[in-house]
Every structure is written in structure tokens, then in C-alpha cells.
Amino acid sequence: MNISYYDFKNLPNESQCDIVLNQGHLMNETIKNELKFVLYEISSFTVEIVYNKNNRIASMNVFQNKSAYAN
């Protein structure tokens, strides 16, 4: 999927989650203090979803991949 960071950030949270879970590329996951941190790559940015111990989404963070623009 090709969507810009800003277009993604302007979507409702539910739409963001749908895109990440259905079209994101899983990069890494780790568990710490009963929380699971999962990193997904979407277009030229990264999305971190934090799951609680009941496997429900506790938070979501979106990061620009600055190195994608460096030449």
C-alpha cells in the first residue's frame, strides 16, 4: 500500500488499525511487563501497536522513517 504519513495520520484510529493489520509488513515484536510491542512497516513509515495482556490494543504510535528520504 502506498499512503503518505500525513494521510495515514488523518485517518480515524479504526481505519489506521485496519490498514496496519491487513496491509502492514510485520518487522519485529517483543514482550515487556505484560505488554506486547509490535512494529509494522507501511509505505515509508513505521507503526508500533502495543497490546495489553488481554491482547487488546492499548496504544498505537506512528513514526516517520527519516532515512527513507535521505540520499
PDB file of C-alpha atoms in Angstrom:
ATOM      1  CA  MET A   1       0.000   0.000   0.000  1.00  0.00           C
ATOM      2  CA  ASN A   2       1.263   3.446  -0.835  1.00  0.00           C
ATOM      3  CA  ILE A   3      -0.093   6.032   1.610  1.00  0.00           C
ATOM      4  CA  SER A   4       1.720   9.045   2.994  1.00  0.00           C
ATOM      5  CA  TYR A   5       2.475   9.506   6.673  1.00  0.00           C
ATOM      6  CA  TYR A   6       0.207  12.550   6.821  1.00  0.00           C
ATOM      7  CA  ASP A   7      -2.713  10.890   5.023  1.00  0.00           C
ATOM      8  CA  PHE A   8      -2.428   7.927   7.379  1.00  0.00           C
ATOM      9  CA  LYS A   9      -2.353  10.171  10.465  1.00  0.00           C
ATOM     10  CA  ASN A  10      -5.520  11.945   9.257  1.00  0.00           C
ATOM     11  CA  LEU A  11      -7.496   8.691   9.113  1.00  0.00           C
ATOM     12  CA  PRO A  12      -9.706   7.628  12.039  1.00  0.00           C
ATOM     13  CA  ASN A  13      -7.998   5.260  14.508  1.00  0.00           C
ATOM     14  CA  GLU A  14     -10.107   2.302  13.393  1.00  0.00           C
ATOM     15  CA  SER A  15      -9.083   2.801   9.755  1.00  0.00           C
ATOM     16  CA  GLN A  16      -5.434   3.116  10.773  1.00  0.00           C
ATOM     17  CA  CYS A  17      -5.621  -0.180  12.660  1.00  0.00           C
ATOM     18  CA  ASP A  18      -7.308  -1.914   9.711  1.00  0.00           C
ATOM     19  CA  ILE A  19      -4.591  -0.780   7.311  1.00  0.00           C
ATOM     20  CA  VAL A  20      -1.775  -1.796   9.633  1.00  0.00           C
ATOM     21  CA  LEU A  21      -3.176  -5.225  10.470  1.00  0.00           C
ATOM     22  CA  ASN A  22      -4.263  -6.076   6.914  1.00  0.00           C
ATOM     23  CA  GLN A  23      -1.534  -4.491   4.804  1.00  0.00           C
ATOM     24  CA  GLY A  24       1.393  -3.772   7.114  1.00  0.00           C
ATOM     25  CA  HIS A  25       4.621  -5.740   6.975  1.00  0.00           C
ATOM     26  CA  LEU A  26       5.492  -7.212  10.391  1.00  0.00           C
ATOM     27  CA  MET A  27       9.018  -6.125  11.284  1.00  0.00           C
ATOM     28  CA  ASN A  28       9.507  -7.074  14.938  1.00  0.00           C
ATOM     29  CA  GLU A  29       7.722  -7.887  18.158  1.00  0.00           C
ATOM     30  CA  THR A  30       8.755  -8.063  21.778  1.00  0.00           C
ATOM     31  CA  ILE A  31       7.078  -8.550  25.163  1.00  0.00           C
ATOM     32  CA  LYS A  32       7.894  -6.481  28.239  1.00  0.00           C
ATOM     33  CA  ASN A  33       5.951  -6.161  31.508  1.00  0.00           C
ATOM     34  CA  GLU A  34       2.874  -7.984  30.141  1.00  0.00           C
ATOM     35  CA  LEU A  35       2.740  -5.678  27.103  1.00  0.00           C
ATOM     36  CA  LYS A  36       3.457  -6.830  23.559  1.00  0.00           C
ATOM     37  CA  PHE A  37       5.086  -4.283  21.234  1.00  0.00           C
ATOM     38  CA  VAL A  38       4.690  -5.000  17.517  1.00  0.00           C
ATOM     39  CA  LEU A  39       6.330  -2.971  14.732  1.00  0.00           C
ATOM     40  CA  TYR A  40       4.815  -2.821  11.257  1.00  0.00           C
ATOM     41  CA  GLU A  41       6.124  -1.116   8.134  1.00  0.00           C
ATOM     42  CA  ILE A  42       3.648   0.779   5.960  1.00  0.00           C
ATOM     43  CA  SER A  43       4.865   2.693   2.878  1.00  0.00           C
ATOM     44  CA  SER A  44       7.671   4.919   4.194  1.00  0.00           C
ATOM     45  CA  PHE A  45       6.741   4.941   7.894  1.00  0.00           C
ATOM     46  CA  THR A  46       6.565   2.572  10.854  1.00  0.00           C
ATOM     47  CA  VAL A  47       3.642   1.849  13.146  1.00  0.00           C
ATOM     48  CA  GLU A  48       4.042   0.425  16.648  1.00  0.00           C
ATOM     49  CA  ILE A  49       0.998  -1.266  18.168  1.00  0.00           C
ATOM     50  CA  VAL A  50       1.075  -2.023  21.882  1.00  0.00           C
ATOM     51  CA  TYR A  51      -1.158  -4.856  23.077  1.00  0.00           C
ATOM     52  CA  ASN A  52      -2.172  -5.373  26.721  1.00  0.00           C
ATOM     53  CA  LYS A  53      -2.204  -8.744  28.496  1.00  0.00           C
ATOM     54  CA  ASN A  54      -5.709  -9.439  27.102  1.00  0.00           C
ATOM     55  CA  ASN A  55      -4.330  -8.995  23.555  1.00  0.00           C
ATOM     56  CA  ARG A  56      -6.306  -5.777  23.068  1.00  0.00           C
ATOM     57  CA  ILE A  57      -4.725  -2.682  21.530  1.00  0.00           C
ATOM     58  CA  ALA A  58      -3.509  -0.392  24.313  1.00  0.00           C
ATOM     59  CA  SER A  59      -1.902   2.235  22.080  1.00  0.00           C
ATOM     60  CA  MET A  60      -0.571   2.942  18.622  1.00  0.00           C
ATOM     61  CA  ASN A  61       2.401   5.108  17.660  1.00  0.00           C
ATOM     62  CA  VAL A  62       3.369   6.222  14.156  1.00  0.00           C
ATOM     63  CA  PHE A  63       6.957   7.117  13.259  1.00  0.00           C
ATOM     64  CA  GLN A  64       8.326   8.704  10.102  1.00  0.00           C
ATOM     65  CA  ASN A  65      11.264   6.826   8.604  1.00  0.00           C
ATOM     66  CA  LYS A  66      13.572   9.768   8.048  1.00  0.00           C
ATOM     67  CA  SER A  67      16.227   7.569   6.395  1.00  0.00           C
ATOM     68  CA  ALA A  68      13.770   6.773   3.589  1.00  0.00           C
ATOM     69  CA  TYR A  69      14.165  10.372   2.389  1.00  0.00           C
ATOM     70  CA  ALA A  70      17.963  10.595   2.681  1.00  0.00           C
ATOM     71  CA  ASN A  71      20.035  10.163  -0.459  1.00  0.00           C
TER      72      ASN A  71
END
